[in-house]
Amino acid sequence: MNKNSKVLALKYRPQNFGDLIGQEVVAETIINSIKADKIPNAYLFTGIRGIGKTTIARIVAKSLNCLNGIENECKKECTNCDAITNSSHIDVLEMDAASKTGVDDVRDLIEFSRYGPTSSKYKIFIIDEVHMLSKQAFNALLKTLEEPPEYLKFIFATTEIKKIPITVVSRCQRFDLSRIRSSELFEFIKKVKEKENGKISDDALKLIVKISEGSVRDALSLLDRALLTLNNDKVLELKDAQKIFGYFDKSQLIDLFELVLKAEEKKVIESYRKIYDQGLEPKVFINDFLELVYYFKNIKSLTLESTNFSLNDEEFIRIKEITSNVDDQVLILFWQLTLRTLDELDIVSNQNLSIEMFLIRLMHLSSINTKNDNNKNDITKIIEKNDIASELKNEPVSQIKNVSQKTKIKPQLQTEIKADSKNIISSFEDLIEVCTKNKEMRLKYELEKNVNLVSFENNILEISFNDNLDKNFVKDLSLKLFEWTGQRWIITLSRTKGAMSIKEKEQNTKNEVFNKVKESELYRNVLNKFPDANLIEVLKKKE
């Protein structure tokens, strides 16, 4: 450990394989390869931020050059290991590819590699964020990477493996570093807290683990921040930690969820506004709500440990109790509606209002939340639809109505369908005429200009089209046909070139008339008297 550093992320940075947490398989593989003297030309470490990519790269460099050997690495005083730790070893060059991306930088590296090591067994190049190198730089590196001198080793680290050419990846021994498990990370930062004489509750530490999302560096940085806010002998509790890190109490969300299930609209809105006033962003709220719906649906098959500290003991038990009175199918509907609302947030200007309307819609759904068989059948009918999101969009009343509303709305819907079914569309011309009648000018324009008819029969429309056709044309036309006729239509796109579009036919007819007039004796007589005359338009003579 770097005891001289005041920053926890650097102070408790692992200095050998024994200090690593969560990467035991990677460490064991590398140690075995060094012991067996089967060392690859290049190592490639990939994974999310803060899980030990660069740290392991330096440990590998120490392991290869340690004067005491791999068995006694760093256990005794070693000048090579000390120099690598301080980034001052002449044979271990660490380069940041984010700042040195060009082919000239790589050429300098290759030129430097021609000379053997001065004070150690291997000359090692550590390239961090290697995906930032340019395409030309990677190409310049390929040959040296495949057949380097025996004394030269490369170690690459990256967070974006997909940006590295496959020709480079195939020349490396690749290690995918996993996120650190929550339990391991919790035990680690708890030990660090004790070494730093910090007074932080276990619940506050669990919150740090949750926020860090498996990143050790993030966890240590958050712990550092928490320790700095401690006053005298006061213990940092969960509520204080939530204020520091901008997280609201999960129990508030469970309270809100319970009120939604009870359909207490006024209390739901008041509860949400309290959460919003704490500074919670609408998108963060929706994502947390999704997570909570997941726990409500699957709580019977989960353990407290499998929630990755998202829930504490009290919250876990409470969700179990509430779930016993909630139908699983209602929770599935909640999930679908929440996902749809997540998309809506990108459209609306005031996201806060959208969340309030979302909660009101959920309360309408929860009104069919009962063990009654009749209501259960209503839920089943909703879920058995092929596309819940589209059904909610096209038939919102039938999706979120409660049982008492059902009888009131049903006659009205039947009347509307009956009225729409009066439109009879039996030909392509009828379709264009109905578009004109209903003032759907955009659809009419697409049908006349960009659509070529292949066949039209029995509610099946087969068409081909040109590159200018609107991408939403088929979906919009299908909805309108159902609205106008009360029947489902099938619109298929054919590879067969259909008949000419209406606009093409009109243009052909116009060209024929133009050519006929130009060949007439009258037109020739006009040109004889007026040589500069030009035919612009031919108008039909009025009777």
Coordinates of C-alpha atoms in Angstrom, one line a residue:
M1 CA 0.0 0.0 0.0
N2 CA 1.1 3.5 -0.7
K3 CA 1.0 4.8 2.8
N4 CA 2.4 8.3 1.9
S5 CA -0.7 9.2 -0.2
K6 CA -3.5 11.1 1.4
V7 CA -6.1 9.9 -1.2
L8 CA -7.6 6.6 -0.2
A9 CA -7.9 5.3 -3.7
L10 CA -4.1 5.6 -4.1
K11 CA -3.2 4.8 -0.5
Y12 CA -4.9 1.4 -0.5
R13 CA -3.9 0.5 -4.1
P14 CA -2.8 -3.1 -4.3
Q15 CA 0.9 -3.6 -4.7
N16 CA 1.0 -7.4 -5.3
F17 CA -1.4 -10.2 -6.2
G18 CA -2.1 -10.9 -2.6
D19 CA -3.7 -7.5 -2.1
L20 CA -6.1 -7.9 -5.0
I21 CA -9.8 -8.5 -4.3
G22 CA -12.3 -10.0 -6.7
Q23 CA -9.8 -11.0 -9.4
E24 CA -8.5 -14.3 -8.0
V25 CA -8.9 -16.3 -11.2
V26 CA -6.9 -13.7 -13.2
A27 CA -4.2 -13.6 -10.6
E28 CA -3.9 -17.3 -10.4
T29 CA -3.6 -17.7 -14.2
I30 CA -0.9 -15.1 -14.5
I31 CA 1.1 -16.5 -11.6
N32 CA 0.9 -20.0 -13.1
S33 CA 2.1 -18.8 -16.5
I34 CA 5.1 -17.0 -14.9
K35 CA 6.0 -20.1 -12.8
A36 CA 5.8 -22.3 -15.9
D37 CA 7.8 -19.8 -17.9
K38 CA 5.0 -19.5 -20.5
I39 CA 4.7 -15.7 -20.6
P40 CA 2.7 -14.2 -23.5
N41 CA 4.0 -11.5 -25.7
A42 CA 1.2 -9.2 -24.6
Y43 CA -1.5 -9.0 -21.9
L44 CA -4.8 -7.2 -22.5
F45 CA -6.9 -6.3 -19.4
T46 CA -10.5 -5.0 -20.0
G47 CA -13.4 -4.1 -17.8
I48 CA -15.3 -1.2 -16.2
R49 CA -13.5 1.7 -14.5
G50 CA -11.9 1.2 -11.1
I51 CA -11.6 -2.7 -10.9
G52 CA -7.8 -2.9 -11.2
K53 CA -6.7 -2.9 -14.9
T54 CA -3.8 -0.6 -14.5
T55 CA -3.0 -1.9 -11.0
I56 CA -2.7 -5.5 -12.3
A57 CA -0.6 -4.3 -15.2
R58 CA 1.9 -2.8 -12.7
I59 CA 1.8 -5.9 -10.5
V60 CA 2.5 -8.1 -13.6
A61 CA 5.5 -5.8 -14.4
K62 CA 6.8 -6.3 -10.9
S63 CA 6.2 -10.1 -11.0
L64 CA 8.2 -10.4 -14.2
N65 CA 11.1 -8.2 -13.0
C66 CA 11.2 -8.9 -9.2
L67 CA 14.7 -9.8 -8.0
N68 CA 13.1 -12.2 -5.4
G69 CA 11.1 -14.2 -7.9
I70 CA 7.4 -14.8 -8.1
E71 CA 7.3 -16.9 -4.9
N72 CA 8.7 -14.1 -2.7
E73 CA 7.5 -11.1 -4.7
C74 CA 7.6 -7.9 -2.7
K75 CA 8.1 -9.8 0.5
K76 CA 11.7 -8.7 0.7
E77 CA 13.2 -5.4 -0.3
C78 CA 13.5 -5.2 -4.1
T79 CA 14.8 -2.2 -6.0
N80 CA 12.9 -3.1 -9.2
C81 CA 9.6 -3.4 -7.4
D82 CA 10.2 -0.1 -5.6
A83 CA 11.1 1.7 -8.8
I84 CA 8.0 0.3 -10.6
T85 CA 5.8 1.4 -7.7
N86 CA 7.2 5.0 -8.0
S87 CA 7.0 5.0 -11.8
S88 CA 10.7 5.6 -12.1
H89 CA 12.0 2.2 -13.5
I90 CA 14.0 2.8 -16.6
D91 CA 12.9 -0.5 -18.2
V92 CA 9.1 -0.2 -17.5
L93 CA 7.6 2.5 -19.6
E94 CA 3.9 3.5 -18.9
M95 CA 2.2 5.4 -21.6
D96 CA -1.3 7.0 -21.7
A97 CA -2.8 6.4 -25.1
A98 CA -5.4 9.1 -24.5
S99 CA -2.7 11.8 -24.8
K100 CA -0.4 10.0 -27.2
T101 CA -2.6 8.6 -29.9
G102 CA -0.5 9.0 -33.1
V103 CA 1.6 6.8 -35.2
D104 CA 4.7 8.8 -34.4
D105 CA 4.3 8.0 -30.7
V106 CA 4.2 4.3 -31.5
R107 CA 7.2 4.6 -33.8
D108 CA 9.2 6.1 -30.9
L109 CA 8.0 3.2 -28.8
I110 CA 9.2 0.6 -31.3
E111 CA 12.5 2.4 -31.7
F112 CA 13.0 2.4 -28.0
S113 CA 12.2 -1.4 -27.9
R114 CA 15.3 -2.2 -30.0
Y115 CA 17.5 -1.8 -27.0
G116 CA 17.5 -4.5 -24.3
P117 CA 16.7 -3.9 -20.6
T118 CA 19.4 -2.3 -18.5
S119 CA 18.7 -3.5 -14.9
S120 CA 16.0 -6.1 -15.2
K121 CA 15.0 -9.2 -17.1
Y122 CA 12.2 -7.7 -19.2
K123 CA 11.6 -4.4 -20.9
I124 CA 7.8 -3.7 -20.4
F125 CA 5.5 -1.2 -22.1
I126 CA 2.2 -0.5 -20.3
I127 CA -0.3 1.3 -22.5
D128 CA -3.3 2.6 -20.6
E129 CA -6.6 3.3 -22.5
V130 CA -5.1 1.6 -25.5
H131 CA -8.4 1.9 -27.5
M132 CA -7.6 5.6 -28.0
L133 CA -4.7 4.8 -30.4
S134 CA -5.4 5.7 -34.0
K135 CA -5.8 3.1 -36.7
Q136 CA -2.4 3.9 -38.2
A137 CA -0.8 3.5 -34.7
F138 CA -2.3 0.1 -34.2
N139 CA -1.1 -1.0 -37.7
A140 CA 2.4 0.2 -36.9
L141 CA 2.3 -1.9 -33.7
L142 CA 1.1 -5.1 -35.2
K143 CA 4.4 -6.7 -36.4
T144 CA 6.3 -5.9 -33.2
L145 CA 3.4 -7.1 -31.1
E146 CA 3.3 -10.5 -32.8
E147 CA 7.1 -11.2 -32.8
P148 CA 8.8 -9.0 -30.2
P149 CA 12.3 -9.6 -28.9
E150 CA 12.4 -12.1 -26.0
Y151 CA 13.1 -9.4 -23.5
L152 CA 10.1 -7.2 -24.6
K153 CA 6.5 -7.5 -23.1
F154 CA 3.4 -5.4 -23.7
I155 CA 0.6 -4.8 -21.2
F156 CA -2.6 -3.1 -22.4
A157 CA -5.5 -1.8 -20.4
T158 CA -8.8 -0.6 -21.8
T159 CA -12.4 0.1 -20.8
E160 CA -13.7 -0.3 -24.5
I161 CA -12.5 -3.5 -25.9
K162 CA -14.7 -3.2 -29.0
K163 CA -12.7 -0.2 -30.2
I164 CA -9.5 -2.3 -30.5
P165 CA -8.9 -3.9 -33.9
I166 CA -9.4 -7.7 -33.8
T167 CA -5.9 -8.1 -35.2
V168 CA -4.5 -6.6 -32.1
V169 CA -6.8 -8.5 -29.7
S170 CA -5.8 -11.8 -31.3
R171 CA -2.1 -11.2 -30.6
C172 CA -2.7 -10.7 -26.8
Q173 CA -3.7 -12.9 -23.9
R174 CA -7.0 -11.3 -23.0
F175 CA -8.4 -11.1 -19.4
D176 CA -11.9 -9.7 -18.8
L177 CA -12.0 -8.3 -15.3
S178 CA -15.3 -8.6 -13.6
R179 CA -17.1 -6.2 -11.3
I180 CA -16.2 -6.7 -7.6
R181 CA -18.9 -8.5 -5.7
S182 CA -20.9 -6.4 -3.3
S183 CA -20.1 -8.5 -0.3
E184 CA -16.3 -8.5 -1.0
L185 CA -16.3 -4.7 -1.7
F186 CA -18.2 -4.1 1.6
E187 CA -15.7 -6.1 3.6
F188 CA -12.8 -4.3 1.9
I189 CA -14.1 -0.7 2.6
K190 CA -15.1 -1.7 6.1
K191 CA -11.4 -2.7 6.8
V192 CA -10.2 0.6 5.2
K193 CA -12.7 2.5 7.4
E194 CA -11.3 0.8 10.5
K195 CA -7.7 1.6 9.5
E196 CA -8.7 5.2 9.0
N197 CA -10.5 5.3 12.4
G198 CA -13.7 6.4 10.7
K199 CA -17.1 6.1 12.4
I200 CA -19.5 5.1 9.6
S201 CA -22.5 2.7 10.1
D202 CA -22.7 -0.5 8.1
D203 CA -25.8 0.8 6.3
A204 CA -23.9 3.9 5.1
L205 CA -21.1 1.6 3.9
K206 CA -23.7 -0.5 2.0
L207 CA -25.0 2.6 0.3
I208 CA -21.4 3.4 -0.8
V209 CA -21.1 -0.1 -2.2
K210 CA -24.4 0.3 -4.1
I211 CA -23.4 3.6 -5.7
S212 CA -19.9 2.4 -6.7
E213 CA -21.5 -0.4 -8.9
G214 CA -18.6 -2.8 -8.3
S215 CA -15.8 -0.3 -8.8
V216 CA -13.2 -0.3 -6.0
R217 CA -11.8 3.1 -6.9
D218 CA -15.3 4.7 -6.8
A219 CA -16.0 3.1 -3.5
L220 CA -12.8 4.4 -1.9
S221 CA -13.4 7.9 -3.4
L222 CA -16.9 7.9 -1.9
L223 CA -15.5 6.6 1.5
D224 CA -12.9 9.4 1.4
R225 CA -15.7 11.9 0.9
A226 CA -17.8 10.4 3.7
L227 CA -14.8 10.5 6.2
L228 CA -14.2 14.2 5.4
T229 CA -17.7 15.1 6.5
L230 CA -17.4 13.5 9.9
N231 CA -17.7 15.9 12.9
N232 CA -15.9 15.0 16.2
D233 CA -17.2 11.6 17.4
K234 CA -20.4 11.5 15.5
V235 CA -21.2 8.3 13.6
L236 CA -22.2 8.8 9.9
E237 CA -25.6 7.1 9.6
L238 CA -27.5 6.1 6.5
K239 CA -29.7 9.2 6.4
D240 CA -26.6 11.5 6.5
A241 CA -24.9 9.4 3.8
Q242 CA -28.0 9.8 1.6
K243 CA -27.8 13.5 1.9
I244 CA -24.1 13.6 1.1
F245 CA -24.4 11.4 -2.0
G246 CA -27.7 12.7 -3.2
Y247 CA -29.7 9.5 -2.7
F248 CA -33.2 9.4 -1.2
D249 CA -34.4 6.8 1.3
K250 CA -35.6 3.6 -0.5
S251 CA -38.4 3.2 2.1
Q252 CA -40.0 6.4 0.7
L253 CA -40.4 4.7 -2.6
I254 CA -41.9 1.7 -1.0
D255 CA -44.4 3.9 0.8
L256 CA -45.2 5.5 -2.5
F257 CA -45.7 2.1 -4.2
E258 CA -48.0 1.0 -1.4
L259 CA -50.1 4.2 -1.8
V260 CA -50.3 3.6 -5.6
L261 CA -51.7 0.0 -4.9
K262 CA -54.3 1.6 -2.6
A263 CA -55.1 4.2 -5.3
E264 CA -54.9 7.1 -2.8
E265 CA -54.2 9.8 -5.5
K266 CA -53.8 12.8 -3.3
K267 CA -51.3 11.1 -1.0
V268 CA -49.4 9.6 -3.9
I269 CA -48.8 13.0 -5.5
E270 CA -47.8 14.6 -2.2
S271 CA -45.4 11.7 -1.5
Y272 CA -43.8 12.0 -5.0
R273 CA -43.4 15.8 -4.7
K274 CA -41.6 15.3 -1.4
I275 CA -39.2 13.0 -3.2
Y276 CA -38.8 15.4 -6.1
D277 CA -38.1 18.3 -3.7
Q278 CA -35.1 16.3 -2.4
G279 CA -33.5 16.9 -5.8
L280 CA -34.2 13.5 -7.4
E281 CA -34.2 13.6 -11.3
P282 CA -37.3 12.1 -13.0
K283 CA -35.3 9.6 -15.0
V284 CA -33.5 8.4 -11.9
F285 CA -36.9 8.1 -10.2
I286 CA -38.2 5.9 -13.0
N287 CA -35.1 3.7 -13.0
D288 CA -35.4 3.2 -9.2
F289 CA -39.1 2.5 -9.6
L290 CA -38.3 -0.2 -12.3
E291 CA -35.9 -1.8 -9.8
L292 CA -38.6 -1.8 -7.1
V293 CA -41.2 -3.4 -9.5
Y294 CA -38.6 -6.1 -10.1
Y295 CA -38.2 -6.7 -6.4
F296 CA -42.0 -6.8 -5.8
K297 CA -42.4 -9.3 -8.7
N298 CA -39.5 -11.6 -7.8
I299 CA -39.1 -11.1 -4.0
K300 CA -40.2 -14.8 -3.3
S301 CA -37.2 -16.1 -5.2
L302 CA -34.6 -13.5 -3.9
T303 CA -32.5 -13.4 -0.8
L304 CA -31.4 -10.2 0.9
E305 CA -27.8 -10.7 -0.3
S306 CA -28.8 -11.0 -3.9
T307 CA -30.2 -7.5 -3.9
N308 CA -26.7 -6.1 -3.8
F309 CA -27.5 -3.9 -0.7
S310 CA -30.3 -2.1 -2.6
L311 CA -32.6 -3.1 0.2
N312 CA -32.0 -3.4 4.0
D313 CA -33.6 -6.1 6.2
E314 CA -36.6 -3.9 7.1
E315 CA -37.4 -3.0 3.4
F316 CA -36.9 -6.6 2.3
I317 CA -39.5 -7.9 4.8
R318 CA -41.9 -5.1 4.0
I319 CA -41.9 -5.8 0.3
K320 CA -42.6 -9.4 1.0
E321 CA -45.6 -8.5 3.1
I322 CA -47.1 -6.1 0.5
T323 CA -46.5 -8.5 -2.3
S324 CA -48.7 -11.1 -0.7
N325 CA -51.8 -8.9 -1.6
V326 CA -50.7 -8.0 -5.2
D327 CA -51.4 -10.0 -8.3
D328 CA -48.2 -10.8 -10.3
Q329 CA -50.0 -9.9 -13.5
V330 CA -50.6 -6.3 -12.3
L331 CA -46.9 -6.0 -11.5
I332 CA -46.1 -7.1 -15.1
L333 CA -48.4 -4.3 -16.3
F334 CA -46.6 -1.9 -14.0
W335 CA -43.3 -2.9 -15.6
Q336 CA -44.6 -2.3 -19.1
L337 CA -46.1 1.1 -18.3
T338 CA -42.9 2.2 -16.5
L339 CA -40.8 1.3 -19.5
R340 CA -43.1 3.2 -21.8
T341 CA -42.9 6.2 -19.5
L342 CA -39.1 6.1 -19.7
D343 CA -39.4 6.7 -23.4
E344 CA -41.9 9.5 -22.9
L345 CA -39.5 11.5 -20.8
D346 CA -37.4 12.2 -23.9
I347 CA -40.4 13.8 -25.6
V348 CA -42.0 16.0 -22.9
S349 CA -40.5 19.3 -21.9
N350 CA -41.6 19.1 -18.2
Q351 CA -40.6 15.6 -17.1
N352 CA -42.0 16.2 -13.6
L353 CA -45.6 16.4 -14.9
S354 CA -45.1 13.3 -16.9
I355 CA -44.1 11.3 -13.8
E356 CA -47.2 12.6 -11.9
M357 CA -49.4 11.4 -14.8
F358 CA -47.6 8.1 -14.9
L359 CA -48.4 7.6 -11.2
I360 CA -52.1 8.4 -11.8
R361 CA -52.2 5.8 -14.6
L362 CA -50.7 3.2 -12.3
M363 CA -53.5 3.9 -9.8
H364 CA -56.1 3.1 -12.5
L365 CA -54.3 -0.1 -13.2
S366 CA -54.1 -1.0 -9.5
S367 CA -57.9 -0.6 -9.2
I368 CA -58.2 -4.1 -10.8
N369 CA -55.7 -5.4 -8.2
T370 CA -57.8 -8.0 -6.4
K371 CA -58.1 -11.7 -6.0
N372 CA -61.6 -11.6 -7.4
D373 CA -61.8 -14.0 -10.4
N374 CA -63.7 -11.5 -12.6
N375 CA -61.1 -8.8 -12.2
K376 CA -58.3 -11.4 -12.6
N377 CA -59.8 -12.3 -16.0
D378 CA -59.6 -8.6 -17.0
I379 CA -55.9 -8.5 -16.2
T380 CA -55.3 -11.7 -18.1
K381 CA -57.0 -10.3 -21.2
I382 CA -54.8 -7.2 -21.1
I383 CA -51.6 -9.2 -20.7
E384 CA -52.5 -11.7 -23.5
K385 CA -52.4 -8.9 -26.0
N386 CA -49.4 -9.2 -28.4
D387 CA -48.1 -5.7 -27.7
I388 CA -49.0 -4.2 -24.4
A389 CA -47.3 -0.9 -25.2
S390 CA -49.1 -0.4 -28.5
E391 CA -52.4 -1.4 -26.9
L392 CA -52.0 1.2 -24.2
K393 CA -51.3 3.7 -27.0
N394 CA -54.2 2.8 -29.3
E395 CA -56.8 1.9 -26.7
P396 CA -56.0 3.8 -23.5
V397 CA -59.5 3.6 -22.1
S398 CA -59.8 -0.2 -22.3
Q399 CA -56.3 -0.6 -20.8
I400 CA -56.6 1.5 -17.6
K401 CA -60.3 1.5 -16.8
N402 CA -61.5 -0.1 -13.6
V403 CA -64.4 -2.5 -13.3
S404 CA -67.0 0.2 -12.6
Q405 CA -66.0 2.2 -15.7
K406 CA -66.2 -0.8 -18.0
T407 CA -70.0 -0.9 -18.3
K408 CA -70.1 2.9 -19.0
I409 CA -67.5 2.9 -21.7
K410 CA -68.4 -0.2 -23.6
P411 CA -71.6 1.0 -25.5
Q412 CA -69.8 4.2 -26.6
L413 CA -66.9 2.2 -28.1
Q414 CA -69.4 -0.1 -30.0
T415 CA -71.1 3.0 -31.5
E416 CA -67.8 4.4 -32.7
I417 CA -66.8 1.2 -34.4
K418 CA -70.1 0.9 -36.1
A419 CA -69.9 4.4 -37.5
D420 CA -66.4 3.8 -38.8
S421 CA -67.3 0.6 -40.5
K422 CA -69.5 2.6 -43.0
N423 CA -66.3 3.4 -45.0
I424 CA -66.0 0.7 -47.7
I425 CA -62.6 0.6 -49.4
S426 CA -62.6 -1.8 -52.3
S427 CA -59.9 -0.3 -54.6
F428 CA -56.8 1.9 -54.6
E429 CA -58.9 4.8 -55.9
D430 CA -61.4 4.4 -53.0
L431 CA -58.4 4.5 -50.6
I432 CA -57.2 7.8 -52.0
E433 CA -60.7 9.2 -52.0
V434 CA -61.2 8.3 -48.3
C435 CA -57.8 10.0 -47.5
T436 CA -59.1 13.2 -49.2
K437 CA -62.4 13.0 -47.4
N438 CA -60.7 12.6 -44.0
K439 CA -58.2 15.3 -44.8
E440 CA -55.2 12.9 -44.5
M441 CA -53.2 14.9 -47.1
R442 CA -49.8 13.4 -46.0
L443 CA -51.0 9.8 -46.6
K444 CA -52.6 10.8 -49.9
Y445 CA -49.4 12.4 -51.0
E446 CA -47.4 9.3 -50.2
L447 CA -49.9 7.0 -52.0
E448 CA -49.9 9.2 -55.1
K449 CA -46.2 9.9 -55.4
N450 CA -44.1 7.2 -53.7
V451 CA -46.3 4.1 -53.8
N452 CA -46.6 1.6 -56.7
L453 CA -49.6 -0.7 -56.4
V454 CA -48.9 -4.5 -56.9
S455 CA -52.3 -5.9 -55.8
F456 CA -55.4 -4.8 -53.8
E457 CA -58.0 -7.4 -52.6
N458 CA -59.8 -8.5 -49.4
N459 CA -58.2 -6.1 -47.0
I460 CA -54.7 -7.0 -48.3
L461 CA -52.7 -4.2 -49.9
E462 CA -49.4 -5.2 -51.6
I463 CA -47.2 -2.4 -52.7
S464 CA -43.7 -1.5 -53.8
F465 CA -42.2 2.0 -53.1
N466 CA -39.4 4.4 -53.9
D467 CA -36.6 5.7 -51.6
N468 CA -38.7 8.8 -50.7
L469 CA -41.5 6.9 -48.8
D470 CA -41.9 8.0 -45.2
K471 CA -40.6 5.4 -42.8
N472 CA -43.8 5.5 -40.7
F473 CA -46.1 5.2 -43.7
V474 CA -47.1 1.6 -43.3
K475 CA -47.8 1.9 -39.5
D476 CA -49.8 5.2 -40.0
L477 CA -51.8 3.7 -42.9
S478 CA -52.6 0.5 -41.0
L479 CA -54.0 2.6 -38.0
K480 CA -56.1 4.8 -40.3
L481 CA -57.5 1.8 -42.2
F482 CA -58.6 0.2 -39.0
E483 CA -60.1 3.5 -37.8
W484 CA -62.0 4.0 -41.1
T485 CA -63.2 0.5 -41.8
G486 CA -63.3 -1.2 -38.3
Q487 CA -61.3 -4.1 -39.8
R488 CA -57.6 -5.1 -39.7
W489 CA -55.7 -4.7 -42.9
I490 CA -52.5 -6.4 -44.1
I491 CA -50.0 -4.2 -45.9
T492 CA -47.1 -6.1 -47.5
L493 CA -44.0 -4.7 -49.2
S494 CA -43.2 -6.5 -52.4
R495 CA -40.0 -6.8 -54.3
T496 CA -42.0 -6.9 -57.5
K497 CA -42.2 -3.5 -59.3
G498 CA -45.8 -2.5 -59.2
A499 CA -47.8 -0.3 -61.5
M500 CA -46.7 3.3 -62.0
S501 CA -47.6 5.7 -59.2
I502 CA -50.5 8.1 -59.9
K503 CA -48.1 11.1 -60.2
E504 CA -46.0 9.1 -62.7
K505 CA -49.2 8.3 -64.7
E506 CA -50.1 12.0 -64.7
Q507 CA -46.6 13.0 -65.8
N508 CA -46.7 10.4 -68.7
T509 CA -50.1 11.7 -69.8
K510 CA -48.8 15.3 -69.7
N511 CA -45.7 14.3 -71.8
E512 CA -47.9 12.6 -74.4
V513 CA -50.1 15.7 -74.7
F514 CA -47.0 17.9 -75.0
N515 CA -45.5 15.7 -77.7
K516 CA -48.7 15.5 -79.6
V517 CA -49.1 19.3 -79.6
K518 CA -45.4 19.8 -80.7
E519 CA -46.1 17.6 -83.7
S520 CA -49.2 19.5 -84.7
E521 CA -49.3 21.9 -87.6
L522 CA -50.6 24.7 -85.4
Y523 CA -47.5 24.6 -83.2
R524 CA -45.2 24.6 -86.3
N525 CA -47.0 27.7 -87.7
V526 CA -46.5 29.5 -84.3
L527 CA -42.8 28.6 -84.4
N528 CA -42.4 30.0 -87.9
K529 CA -43.8 33.3 -86.8
F530 CA -42.3 33.3 -83.3
P531 CA -39.0 31.3 -83.4
D532 CA -38.2 32.1 -79.7
A533 CA -41.6 30.7 -78.5
N534 CA -41.5 27.8 -76.0
L535 CA -44.4 25.5 -75.1
I536 CA -45.0 25.8 -71.3
E537 CA -48.4 24.2 -70.6
V538 CA -51.3 22.6 -72.5
L539 CA -54.7 23.4 -71.1
K540 CA -57.9 21.5 -71.9
K541 CA -60.4 23.5 -73.8
K542 CA -63.5 24.4 -71.8
E543 CA -66.7 23.3 -73.3

